[in-house]
Each structure stands twice: as structure tokens, then as C-alpha cells.
Amino acid sequence: MESGGGEAAGDATARPWQSYHTVYTNAKAGMDGVDKERVQKIVYEMSKGSKYFEHEERKEALMKQKIESMRSLCAKLTPSDLSQYQKVAEQKIVELEASRDLTRIWLHVDMDAFYAAVETLSNPSLQGKPMAVGGMSMICTANYEARKFGVRAAMPGFIAHKLCPELVFVPTDIKKYMHYSDLTRKVFQDYDPKFIAASLDEAYLDITEVCQVRGMSGAEIADELRSRIHEETGLTCSAGVAPNRLLAKVCSDINKPNGQFVLPNDRMAVVTFISSLPIRKIGGIGKVTEHILKDVIGINTCEQMLQKGGYLCALFSQSSADFFLSVGLGLGSVHTPEARMRKSISNERTFQATDNKDIMFTKLGNISIFRFYFPILFSLPVFYMQLLDNFLS
């Protein structure tokens, strides 16, 4: 496989921030026009020498190690090996194509900059101002005005402030977000009682039946649902309509914010849509996998996954290769999974850097005491956990 490693290495020496690619991505809606090099340079300069920087460098080193390991495996493949693996890939593609289901209509709803939008609704003076929810240590989301400067979720607040000096910080209020999330879910239930809540601000709905019963198209249902969400909450959302959940999620991002995109239940339409789609747009393909696919195999678009299926079958596990080939065909889940009892519950906090053992042992002690006195909590459904949380607060 071809590689531009020499030129890239030269650029990295002249501009070290360009190799520091684990800290920035413009995959989020509202960031397409951002000056990526400016953002990377500021992130690099602001975080250099910090614990955050060291952590990101360790992650990048691991990623490079994975890439080199894959390159080594790739170099050992003989033409005979590739021919054999290509046959395996072609057979799998035939099997996957036979499983294509175009009978369902899926709707993915994604609230627009949800936390930030809720805060703006609560405080209209924030309207039009670049704003982030969180603090100087870390932010959990940013509105579209802030994203124009390169500010995004999971970015340290002090870096976000450097990118956008006018940035307004608002502390998180999870109970407020849960309240508005509950309002949206009441609307979702009218269209699909078994809707899948992916998070507080997004959900998947199988609208096949409601379309049939009401004699409406997926586009009409999506438009109506979005209008109802706005009426009930004052918030906007974006939607994607497609034959499966994977494509519906991709579609919901196309006309953000406050828009929708419909992909018809037609094989040719799906194949055409997926062919030029960048691999990073697919849920399940993160930064590390993206770089491996691009730098080692030369895969940039979903269509190329089919063209280079032999490499995928040779270098990845069977389940991973099957997933990549499914993506290349535009396939995804079409059935609603059965409801299952939650097996685990987690809670997290972002702390300031500390080496104070007293603080750390106190926190460990609190966790241990809670676990000892309330062991039954770890087997209770979320509903009862929320009731208890309300009672204790």
C-alpha cells in the first residue's frame, strides 16, 4: 500500500501541532468552516507540558503503534494471500446483500446542542452568544456560535476560552436536562412506544407502523414530530429518515441544526448515498480506526470498504470485517432490540489534577461505604434509582 509518511513527517517537524491530531475533529455539526490548523496550534500551545497533553501524547503513541503494527501485517501479505482474502470478502458481500431489508422506516432524532439550548431557553440573554456548558477544567457541549471558533464537547475549558475569549461558561444542571429529555420522550412514545433512547438528547424510532396507519410518509412524520418537540419544549431538533438505524443517524446530521434529511427505501438510493460518504461519519468508526483504515489501507469512503474488502478480512477480526463490509453496503440494524434489565450503573465526575492521598482515599471510602450499605441498588432498574435519588436529595 502507498504511504505519504515522509512528507507527513516533514510537516510534523515544521508544525508539531499537525501531528497532534487526537485533540481536534470537525465531525460535529457546525464546525465545517473552522480553521483546523489554527485550532490545532492553539490546543497544542495551550496544553503543551500539561497532564492533559501527556495523556493525549500517550494515546497518540498507542495509535501510531497500532498503525505500524497493521502496516507490518499488511506488508507480509502476498498476492496469493490477498486473492484468497478477496474471495472471502466477495462471498461475505453476497451473503450480506441477501440480508438487505428495505421494509422498515427508521427515524433518528437528535436535539440541537441540547444542553446549551436548554440553558439558552432558561436564560434568553445567552441567545446569539458563544456559550459552553461546563467549566475551565472541561466542557460537555458548546452551542453553534461557539463551534464556529473550534470549541467543542470534551475540550478543556481553558483551551476553549483561548479559542473564543468571549465564550460564556454555564455550569451543568443535569436535572434540568433530564426534565426536558422527559418531555421529548413523551412525544416519541406517540410515534413508537418502543423507541430506543440513545442518550438524553437522541433517540431511534421505528415509524413503519405509524406511517402505514396514518398514510403518511417518513418525511411527513419527521416534520410533524419535530414541530411537536418544538411546541412542547421550545427546543429544536434534527432528524434523519432511512431504512435502518445506522443510516438514519448519518442522515440526521446532514441538515443540522433544525432540519431533516430523508433517504428513500430504495437500494440504488442507499448505495449511491453511501458510496462517497466519509468513513468518519459512521458510528462505530472512531479516530483510531479511521487513521488505520486511511493510513494503512487507503480507505477514505464507505464504498472503498467493498473495493478493499480483501485487506479488511486479512487485517481485522471477522466481526470487524463484517461490520466494515456492511457499512460499505449501507446495511444496519432494522429491528428493535428486546428490552433488557440494566446490568450495570455508572457515575462519573471530572476532578482537578491532584496527588493528595487524603482526597483520593476519602473518595474511595465514600464509594465503599455506599456500596456496603446499599448493595441492592446495583441490581435495581434505573427508574427506582431515580426515585431514590430524588428522595435522598
Coordinates of C-alpha atoms in Angstrom, one line a residue:
M1 CA 0.0 0.0 0.0
E2 CA 1.2 3.5 -0.7
S3 CA 2.0 5.9 2.1
G4 CA 2.9 9.5 2.4
G5 CA 4.8 9.1 5.6
G6 CA 7.9 11.0 4.6
E7 CA 6.1 14.2 3.7
A8 CA 3.9 13.9 6.8
A9 CA 7.0 13.6 9.0
G10 CA 8.4 16.7 7.5
D11 CA 5.3 18.7 8.1
A12 CA 5.2 17.4 11.7
T13 CA 8.7 18.7 12.3
A14 CA 7.9 22.2 10.9
R15 CA 4.4 22.3 12.5
P16 CA 4.3 19.9 15.5
W17 CA 0.7 20.6 16.2
Q18 CA -0.3 19.0 12.9
S19 CA 0.7 15.6 14.2
Y20 CA -1.3 16.2 17.4
H21 CA -4.5 15.1 15.7
T22 CA -6.1 13.4 18.7
V23 CA -7.3 16.7 20.1
Y24 CA -9.4 18.0 17.3
T25 CA -12.1 16.9 14.9
N26 CA -14.6 18.9 12.8
A27 CA -17.0 15.9 12.6
K28 CA -19.5 17.8 14.8
A29 CA -22.3 19.8 13.2
G30 CA -21.5 23.5 12.9
M31 CA -17.7 23.0 12.6
D32 CA -17.2 22.5 8.9
G33 CA -15.8 26.0 8.3
V34 CA -13.4 26.1 11.2
D35 CA -9.8 26.9 10.6
K36 CA -8.5 23.5 11.7
E37 CA -4.8 24.4 11.7
R38 CA -5.4 27.4 13.9
V39 CA -7.4 25.3 16.4
Q40 CA -4.7 22.6 16.5
K41 CA -2.0 25.1 17.0
I42 CA -3.8 26.8 19.9
V43 CA -4.6 23.4 21.5
Y44 CA -1.0 22.3 21.2
E45 CA 0.4 25.5 22.6
M46 CA -2.1 25.8 25.5
S47 CA -1.8 22.2 26.6
K48 CA 1.9 21.5 26.0
G49 CA 3.6 20.2 29.1
S50 CA 0.3 19.6 31.0
K51 CA -1.0 16.3 32.3
Y52 CA -3.7 16.6 29.6
F53 CA -1.0 16.9 26.9
E54 CA 0.9 13.9 28.2
H55 CA -2.3 11.8 28.2
E56 CA -3.1 12.8 24.7
E57 CA 0.5 12.1 23.6
R58 CA 0.3 8.6 25.1
K59 CA -2.9 8.0 23.2
E60 CA -1.4 9.2 20.0
A61 CA 1.7 7.0 20.6
L62 CA -0.6 4.0 21.1
M63 CA -2.4 4.8 17.9
K64 CA 0.8 5.1 15.9
Q65 CA 1.9 1.8 17.4
K66 CA -1.3 0.2 16.2
I67 CA -0.9 1.7 12.7
E68 CA 2.7 0.5 12.4
S69 CA 1.6 -3.0 13.6
M70 CA -1.1 -3.0 10.9
R71 CA 1.4 -1.8 8.3
S72 CA 3.7 -4.6 9.2
L73 CA 1.0 -7.2 8.8
C74 CA -0.1 -5.6 5.5
A75 CA 3.5 -5.8 4.2
K76 CA 3.6 -9.5 4.8
L77 CA 0.5 -10.3 2.7
T78 CA 1.4 -12.0 -0.6
P79 CA -0.6 -11.6 -3.8
S80 CA -1.8 -15.1 -3.2
D81 CA -3.0 -14.2 0.4
L82 CA -4.8 -11.1 -0.9
S83 CA -6.5 -13.1 -3.6
Q84 CA -7.8 -15.6 -1.1
Y85 CA -9.0 -13.0 1.3
Q86 CA -10.7 -11.1 -1.5
K87 CA -12.7 -14.2 -2.3
V88 CA -13.7 -14.4 1.3
A89 CA -14.8 -10.8 1.2
E90 CA -16.8 -11.2 -2.0
Q91 CA -18.6 -14.2 -0.6
K92 CA -19.4 -12.3 2.6
I93 CA -20.7 -9.3 0.5
V94 CA -23.1 -11.7 -1.3
E95 CA -24.4 -13.0 2.0
L96 CA -24.8 -9.5 3.4
E97 CA -26.6 -8.2 0.3
A98 CA -29.0 -11.1 0.6
S99 CA -29.9 -9.9 4.1
R100 CA -30.8 -6.4 3.0
D101 CA -34.2 -5.3 4.4
L102 CA -35.9 -2.2 3.0
T103 CA -39.2 -2.8 4.6
R104 CA -38.7 -0.7 7.7
I105 CA -38.6 3.1 8.2
W106 CA -36.3 4.4 10.9
L107 CA -36.2 7.9 12.3
H108 CA -33.2 9.2 14.3
V109 CA -33.9 12.3 16.3
D110 CA -31.0 14.4 17.6
M111 CA -31.7 17.5 19.7
D112 CA -29.6 20.5 18.6
A113 CA -26.8 21.4 21.0
F114 CA -29.2 20.1 23.7
Y115 CA -27.6 21.2 27.0
A116 CA -26.6 24.6 25.5
A117 CA -30.1 25.0 24.0
V118 CA -31.8 24.2 27.4
E119 CA -29.6 26.8 29.1
T120 CA -30.4 29.4 26.5
L121 CA -34.1 28.7 26.9
S122 CA -33.7 29.2 30.6
N123 CA -31.7 32.4 30.2
P124 CA -32.6 34.2 26.9
S125 CA -29.8 36.7 27.4
L126 CA -27.4 33.9 26.2
Q127 CA -29.1 33.9 22.8
G128 CA -26.6 34.6 20.0
K129 CA -23.6 34.5 22.3
P130 CA -20.9 31.8 22.1
M131 CA -21.5 29.6 25.1
A132 CA -20.3 26.3 26.6
V133 CA -21.8 24.2 29.3
G134 CA -19.1 23.2 31.9
G135 CA -16.1 25.0 33.4
M136 CA -12.5 25.7 32.9
S137 CA -11.5 22.1 33.5
M138 CA -13.8 20.5 30.9
I139 CA -16.9 21.4 28.9
C140 CA -19.6 18.9 27.9
T141 CA -21.1 20.8 25.0
A142 CA -21.0 24.1 23.1
N143 CA -23.6 26.0 21.1
Y144 CA -23.3 26.6 17.4
E145 CA -21.9 30.1 17.9
A146 CA -19.0 28.7 19.9
R147 CA -18.4 25.8 17.5
K148 CA -17.5 28.4 14.8
F149 CA -14.4 29.1 16.8
G150 CA -13.5 25.4 17.1
V151 CA -14.9 25.0 20.6
R152 CA -16.5 21.5 21.1
A153 CA -17.5 19.0 23.7
A154 CA -14.8 17.1 25.7
M155 CA -12.4 20.1 25.4
P156 CA -10.8 21.7 28.4
G157 CA -12.4 25.0 29.2
F158 CA -9.2 26.9 29.4
I159 CA -8.4 25.9 25.8
A160 CA -12.0 26.7 24.7
H161 CA -11.6 30.2 26.3
K162 CA -8.4 30.8 24.4
L163 CA -10.1 29.8 21.1
C164 CA -13.0 32.1 21.9
P165 CA -12.3 34.8 24.5
E166 CA -15.9 35.9 24.5
L167 CA -17.1 32.4 25.5
V168 CA -19.7 32.3 28.3
F169 CA -19.5 29.3 30.6
V170 CA -22.6 27.9 32.2
P171 CA -22.5 25.2 34.9
T172 CA -24.2 21.9 34.2
D173 CA -27.6 21.2 35.6
I174 CA -28.4 17.6 34.9
K175 CA -31.8 17.7 36.5
K176 CA -32.9 20.4 34.1
Y177 CA -31.7 18.4 31.1
M178 CA -33.5 15.3 32.3
H179 CA -36.7 17.3 32.6
Y180 CA -36.5 18.4 29.0
S181 CA -35.4 15.0 27.9
D182 CA -38.5 13.5 29.5
L183 CA -40.7 16.0 27.6
T184 CA -39.2 14.9 24.3
R185 CA -39.6 11.2 25.2
K186 CA -43.4 11.7 25.8
V187 CA -43.6 12.9 22.2
F188 CA -41.5 10.0 20.9
Q189 CA -43.9 7.5 22.6
D190 CA -46.7 8.7 20.4
Y191 CA -44.9 7.5 17.3
D192 CA -43.1 4.5 18.7
P193 CA -43.8 3.2 22.2
K194 CA -40.7 1.1 22.0
F195 CA -38.4 3.9 20.9
I196 CA -34.7 3.5 21.7
A197 CA -33.2 6.2 23.8
A198 CA -29.5 6.5 22.8
S199 CA -28.9 9.3 25.3
L200 CA -30.7 12.2 26.9
D201 CA -30.8 14.1 23.6
E202 CA -31.2 11.5 20.9
A203 CA -33.4 8.5 20.1
Y204 CA -34.3 6.0 17.4
L205 CA -37.9 5.4 16.4
D206 CA -39.3 2.7 14.1
I207 CA -42.0 4.7 12.4
T208 CA -43.0 2.0 9.9
E209 CA -46.4 1.3 11.6
V210 CA -47.3 4.9 12.2
C211 CA -46.6 5.7 8.6
Q212 CA -48.8 2.9 7.4
V213 CA -51.7 3.6 9.8
R214 CA -51.8 7.3 9.2
G215 CA -51.0 7.1 5.5
M216 CA -48.0 9.5 5.8
S217 CA -44.5 9.4 4.5
G218 CA -41.4 9.2 6.7
A219 CA -40.7 12.9 5.8
E220 CA -44.1 14.0 6.9
I221 CA -43.9 12.1 10.2
A222 CA -40.4 13.5 10.9
D223 CA -41.6 17.1 10.2
E224 CA -44.6 16.7 12.4
L225 CA -42.6 15.2 15.3
R226 CA -40.0 18.0 15.1
S227 CA -42.8 20.5 15.2
R228 CA -44.4 18.9 18.3
I229 CA -41.0 18.8 20.0
H230 CA -40.6 22.5 19.5
E231 CA -44.2 23.1 20.7
E232 CA -43.7 21.0 23.8
T233 CA -40.2 22.2 24.8
G234 CA -39.3 25.3 22.9
L235 CA -36.2 23.4 21.6
T236 CA -35.3 22.4 18.1
C237 CA -34.1 19.0 16.8
S238 CA -32.8 17.5 13.6
A239 CA -34.0 14.2 12.1
G240 CA -32.9 11.5 9.7
V241 CA -35.2 9.0 8.0
A242 CA -33.7 5.9 6.4
P243 CA -34.2 2.1 6.0
N244 CA -32.0 1.3 9.1
R245 CA -30.7 2.8 12.2
L246 CA -27.1 3.3 11.0
L247 CA -28.2 5.3 8.0
A248 CA -30.9 7.3 10.0
K249 CA -28.2 8.5 12.4
V250 CA -26.0 9.7 9.5
C251 CA -28.9 11.4 7.8
S252 CA -29.9 13.3 11.0
D253 CA -26.6 15.1 10.9
I254 CA -26.8 16.3 7.3
N255 CA -29.2 19.3 7.7
K256 CA -28.3 20.3 11.3
P257 CA -29.5 22.3 13.1
N258 CA -33.3 22.2 12.9
G259 CA -33.5 20.3 9.7
Q260 CA -34.1 16.8 8.4
F261 CA -32.9 14.5 5.6
V262 CA -34.7 11.5 4.1
L263 CA -33.0 8.6 2.4
P264 CA -35.6 6.6 0.4
N265 CA -36.1 2.9 1.0
D266 CA -34.5 2.1 -2.4
R267 CA -31.4 0.0 -2.9
M268 CA -29.9 2.2 -5.5
A269 CA -30.6 5.4 -3.5
V270 CA -28.8 3.7 -0.5
V271 CA -25.8 2.6 -2.5
T272 CA -25.4 6.0 -4.1
F273 CA -25.7 7.7 -0.8
I274 CA -23.2 5.5 1.0
S275 CA -20.6 5.4 -1.8
S276 CA -19.0 8.8 -1.3
L277 CA -19.7 9.0 2.5
P278 CA -16.5 9.6 4.6
I279 CA -15.9 6.7 6.9
R280 CA -15.7 9.1 9.9
K281 CA -19.4 9.8 9.5
I282 CA -20.2 6.2 10.6
G283 CA -21.0 5.5 14.2
G284 CA -18.5 2.9 15.5
I285 CA -15.6 4.2 13.4
G286 CA -13.6 6.4 15.8
K287 CA -10.4 8.4 15.3
V288 CA -8.1 5.4 15.8
T289 CA -9.9 3.1 13.4
E290 CA -10.3 6.0 10.9
H291 CA -6.5 6.5 10.8
I292 CA -5.8 2.8 10.5
L293 CA -8.2 2.5 7.6
K294 CA -6.9 5.6 5.9
D295 CA -3.2 5.4 6.6
V296 CA -2.7 1.6 6.2
I297 CA -5.3 0.5 3.6
G298 CA -6.1 3.8 1.9
I299 CA -9.9 3.6 2.7
N300 CA -11.4 7.1 2.9
T301 CA -15.0 6.4 1.8
C302 CA -17.5 3.7 2.6
E303 CA -17.5 2.5 -1.0
Q304 CA -13.8 1.7 -0.7
M305 CA -14.5 -0.8 2.0
L306 CA -16.0 -3.1 -0.6
Q307 CA -13.2 -2.4 -3.1
K308 CA -10.6 -3.3 -0.5
G309 CA -12.5 -6.0 1.3
G310 CA -9.6 -8.4 1.0
Y311 CA -7.4 -6.2 3.2
L312 CA -10.2 -5.9 5.7
C313 CA -10.7 -9.6 6.0
A314 CA -6.9 -10.1 6.3
L315 CA -6.1 -7.5 8.9
F316 CA -9.2 -7.4 11.1
S317 CA -11.3 -9.9 13.1
Q318 CA -14.2 -11.5 11.4
S319 CA -16.8 -9.4 13.3
S320 CA -14.9 -6.1 12.5
A321 CA -14.5 -7.1 8.8
D322 CA -18.2 -8.0 8.6
F323 CA -19.1 -4.6 10.1
F324 CA -17.0 -2.7 7.6
L325 CA -18.4 -4.6 4.7
S326 CA -21.9 -4.0 6.0
V327 CA -21.2 -0.3 6.1
G328 CA -19.9 -0.4 2.5
L329 CA -23.3 -1.8 1.5
G330 CA -25.3 0.7 3.6
L331 CA -26.7 -2.0 5.9
G332 CA -27.6 -1.6 9.5
S333 CA -30.0 -2.8 12.2
V334 CA -33.6 -2.8 11.3
H335 CA -35.2 -4.5 14.3
T336 CA -35.9 -3.0 17.8
P337 CA -33.8 -4.9 20.4
E338 CA -35.6 -6.5 23.2
A339 CA -35.7 -4.6 26.5
R340 CA -33.2 -6.0 28.9
M341 CA -32.5 -5.4 32.6
R342 CA -29.6 -3.0 33.0
K343 CA -26.6 -4.9 34.2
S344 CA -24.5 -2.0 35.5
I345 CA -24.8 1.6 36.6
S346 CA -22.0 4.1 36.4
N347 CA -21.5 7.6 37.6
E348 CA -18.5 9.9 36.8
R349 CA -17.0 13.2 37.9
T350 CA -14.2 15.2 36.4
F351 CA -11.7 16.2 39.1
Q352 CA -8.9 18.7 39.1
A353 CA -5.4 17.1 39.0
T354 CA -4.4 16.0 42.5
D355 CA -1.8 13.8 44.2
N356 CA -3.4 14.4 47.6
K357 CA -3.8 10.9 49.0
D358 CA -6.3 12.1 51.7
I359 CA -8.7 13.4 49.0
M360 CA -8.4 10.1 47.0
F361 CA -8.8 7.8 50.0
T362 CA -11.8 9.9 51.2
K363 CA -13.5 9.4 47.8
L364 CA -12.7 5.7 47.8
G365 CA -14.1 5.5 51.3
N366 CA -17.3 7.2 50.3
I367 CA -17.7 4.7 47.4
S368 CA -17.0 1.7 49.6
I369 CA -19.5 2.8 52.3
F370 CA -22.2 3.4 49.7
R371 CA -21.6 0.0 48.2
F372 CA -21.6 -1.7 51.6
Y373 CA -24.8 -0.2 52.9
F374 CA -26.8 -0.1 49.6
P375 CA -25.8 -3.3 47.7
I376 CA -29.3 -3.7 46.4
L377 CA -29.0 -0.5 44.4
F378 CA -26.7 -2.2 42.0
S379 CA -29.5 -4.5 40.8
L380 CA -32.3 -2.0 40.7
P381 CA -33.8 -0.6 37.4
V382 CA -32.9 3.0 36.6
F383 CA -36.5 4.1 37.4
Y384 CA -36.1 3.1 41.1
M385 CA -32.6 4.6 41.2
Q386 CA -34.1 7.9 40.1
L387 CA -36.8 7.7 42.8
L388 CA -34.2 7.1 45.4
D389 CA -32.0 9.9 44.1
N390 CA -35.0 12.3 44.4
F391 CA -35.7 11.1 47.9
L392 CA -32.1 11.5 49.1
S393 CA -31.8 15.0 47.5

